[in-house]
Short mmCIF file of C-alpha atoms in Angstrom, two decimals:
data_model
loop_
_atom_site.label_atom_id
_atom_site.label_comp_id
_atom_site.label_asym_id
_atom_site.label_seq_id
_atom_site.Cartn_x
_atom_site.Cartn_y
_atom_site.Cartn_z
CA MET A 2 -75.64 42.46 87.76
CA ALA A 3 -75.63 38.79 86.95
CA ALA A 4 -71.99 39.00 85.88
CA SER A 5 -70.87 40.28 89.31
CA LYS A 6 -72.70 37.46 91.08
CA LYS A 7 -70.77 34.80 89.14
CA GLY A 8 -67.43 36.10 90.44
CA LYS A 9 -66.22 38.06 87.40
CA LYS A 10 -64.05 41.02 88.24
CA ILE A 11 -65.35 44.38 87.00
CA VAL A 12 -62.54 46.60 85.69
CA ASN A 13 -63.12 50.33 85.46
CA GLN A 14 -62.01 52.32 82.42
CA GLU A 15 -58.95 53.95 84.00
CA GLU A 16 -57.62 50.61 85.20
CA LEU A 17 -58.15 49.19 81.71
CA ARG A 18 -56.23 52.10 80.13
CA ARG A 19 -53.37 51.62 82.58
CA LEU A 20 -53.18 47.93 81.77
CA MET A 21 -53.22 48.63 78.04
CA ARG A 22 -50.40 51.19 78.33
CA GLU A 23 -48.34 48.75 80.34
CA LYS A 24 -48.89 46.01 77.77
CA GLN A 25 -47.98 48.42 74.96
CA ARG A 26 -44.71 49.35 76.68
CA GLN A 27 -43.79 45.71 77.06
CA THR A 28 -44.35 44.96 73.38
CA SER A 29 -42.54 48.12 72.24
CA ASP A 30 -39.46 47.19 74.30
CA LYS A 31 -39.24 43.87 72.47
CA LYS A 32 -39.40 45.51 69.03
CA ARG A 33 -36.53 47.97 69.54
CA VAL A 34 -33.96 47.75 66.74
CA GLU A 35 -30.42 46.95 67.82
CA SER A 36 -28.17 48.27 65.06
CA PRO A 37 -25.18 50.63 65.02
CA PHE A 38 -27.05 52.84 62.53
CA ALA A 39 -30.40 52.86 64.40
CA LYS A 40 -31.13 55.71 66.77
CA TYR A 41 -34.21 56.59 68.80
CA ASN A 42 -35.00 60.22 69.57
CA SER A 43 -36.64 61.51 72.75
CA LEU A 44 -40.09 60.74 71.39
CA GLY A 45 -39.13 57.14 70.64
CA HIS A 46 -39.06 57.56 66.87
CA LEU A 47 -36.58 55.41 64.97
CA SER A 48 -34.14 56.98 62.52
CA CYS A 49 -31.08 55.91 60.56
CA VAL A 50 -28.00 57.86 61.61
CA LEU A 51 -26.13 57.08 58.41
CA CYS A 52 -28.87 58.18 55.98
CA SER A 53 -30.46 60.73 58.34
CA VAL A 54 -33.88 59.30 57.48
CA GLN A 55 -36.72 58.71 59.91
CA VAL A 56 -38.08 55.17 59.70
CA LYS A 57 -41.78 55.07 60.49
CA SER A 58 -41.81 51.65 62.12
CA GLU A 59 -39.48 49.01 63.46
CA LEU A 60 -41.05 46.65 60.96
CA LEU A 61 -39.74 48.84 58.12
CA TRP A 62 -36.15 48.82 59.38
CA PRO A 63 -35.16 45.67 57.41
CA ALA A 64 -36.61 47.21 54.25
CA HIS A 65 -34.60 50.38 54.83
CA ILE A 66 -31.39 48.40 55.30
CA LEU A 67 -31.98 46.59 52.00
CA GLY A 68 -32.69 49.87 50.20
CA LYS A 69 -30.47 51.45 47.56
CA GLN A 70 -29.78 54.68 49.48
CA HIS A 71 -28.67 52.86 52.65
CA LYS A 72 -26.48 50.40 50.74
CA GLU A 73 -24.73 53.27 48.92
CA LYS A 74 -24.05 55.07 52.21
CA VAL A 75 -22.65 51.88 53.78
CA ALA A 76 -20.42 51.36 50.72
CA GLU A 77 -19.14 54.95 50.99
CA LEU A 78 -18.45 54.44 54.67
CA LYS A 79 -16.59 51.19 54.04
CA GLY A 80 -14.63 52.85 51.23
CA ALA A 81 -13.59 55.70 53.50
CA LYS A 82 -12.54 53.27 56.23
CA GLY A 83 -10.70 51.13 53.67
CA GLN A 84 -8.76 54.15 52.41
CA GLN A 85 -7.78 55.13 55.94
CA ALA A 86 -6.65 51.59 56.72
CA GLY A 87 -4.83 51.37 53.37
CA THR A 88 -2.82 54.50 54.02
CA GLN A 89 -1.78 53.25 57.44
CA GLN A 90 -0.72 49.79 56.18
CA LEU A 91 1.67 48.99 53.38
CA GLN A 92 -0.16 48.78 50.11
CA PRO A 93 0.50 45.67 48.02
CA ALA A 94 2.21 46.23 44.69
CA LYS A 95 -0.19 46.36 41.78
CA ARG A 96 0.55 44.26 38.75
CA LYS A 97 1.39 46.11 35.59
CA ALA A 98 -1.00 46.34 32.69
CA PRO A 99 -0.13 44.32 29.58
CA ASP A 100 1.59 46.19 26.75
CA SER A 101 -1.40 45.86 24.41
CA GLU A 102 -3.43 48.30 26.49
CA ASP A 103 -3.35 52.01 25.86
CA VAL A 104 -2.72 54.59 28.58
CA ASN A 105 -6.47 55.23 28.87
CA GLY A 106 -7.15 51.58 29.63
CA LYS A 107 -8.42 50.78 26.13
CA LYS A 108 -6.92 48.03 24.06
CA ALA A 109 -4.91 49.21 21.09
CA LYS A 110 -6.37 48.22 17.72
CA PRO A 111 -4.11 46.27 15.39
CA SER A 112 -2.90 48.41 12.54
CA THR A 113 -4.53 47.58 9.19
CA ALA A 114 -3.26 48.36 5.74
CA ALA A 115 -5.30 50.56 3.42
CA GLY A 116 -8.06 48.66 1.64
CA GLN A 117 -8.10 45.81 4.15
CA SER A 118 -10.69 45.10 6.82
CA ALA A 119 -9.85 44.24 10.44
CA SER A 120 -9.95 40.51 9.54
CA GLY A 121 -7.05 40.95 7.09
CA LEU A 122 -9.17 40.47 3.96
CA PRO A 123 -9.57 43.09 1.23
CA GLY A 124 -12.52 45.43 1.72
CA ASP A 125 -14.37 44.18 -1.38
CA PHE A 126 -13.65 40.49 -0.77
CA PHE A 127 -17.27 39.49 -0.13
CA GLU A 128 -18.75 41.33 -3.12
CA LYS A 129 -19.51 39.26 -6.21
CA ARG A 130 -17.63 39.98 -9.42
CA GLY A 131 -20.84 40.89 -11.30
CA GLU A 132 -21.71 43.46 -8.67
CA GLN A 133 -18.22 44.95 -8.82
CA GLU A 134 -18.41 45.44 -12.58
CA ALA A 135 -21.93 46.94 -12.36
CA VAL A 136 -20.77 49.34 -9.66
CA SER A 137 -17.73 50.40 -11.70
CA THR A 138 -19.84 51.01 -14.86
CA LYS A 139 -22.38 53.08 -12.90
CA LYS A 140 -19.61 55.21 -11.51
CA SER A 141 -18.12 55.91 -14.91
CA ALA A 142 -21.52 56.56 -16.54
CA GLY A 143 -22.81 58.85 -13.79
#
């Protein structure tokens, strides 16, 4: 009773609930995501149209955009749009591949003579003479 004598306003519970709902609506309007891929359903839940994934909160929207799945979908969408635009416009001439490349896109290996390595040296160039003789005697003895 002392509180009412000092001039403080007493708010009943229903009035307090109404004020809280109003405040909540104001804050939720500020948080709405403005993106071409963001969509709100009738219940006010946020979802990504491109990925068809429901995002639990507006705060998680930036994390969803940076995610692997969303980036792949955006890349696919850009690729599809790029192909449509490319077919409508004249495509620039592609430069030809150098002659050293094979049809499969792999570089052709230089041809080597028998008994030579790819560096042009004989296959047994780095072996010592003593080792070569020991190897040849083992082969003949065995």
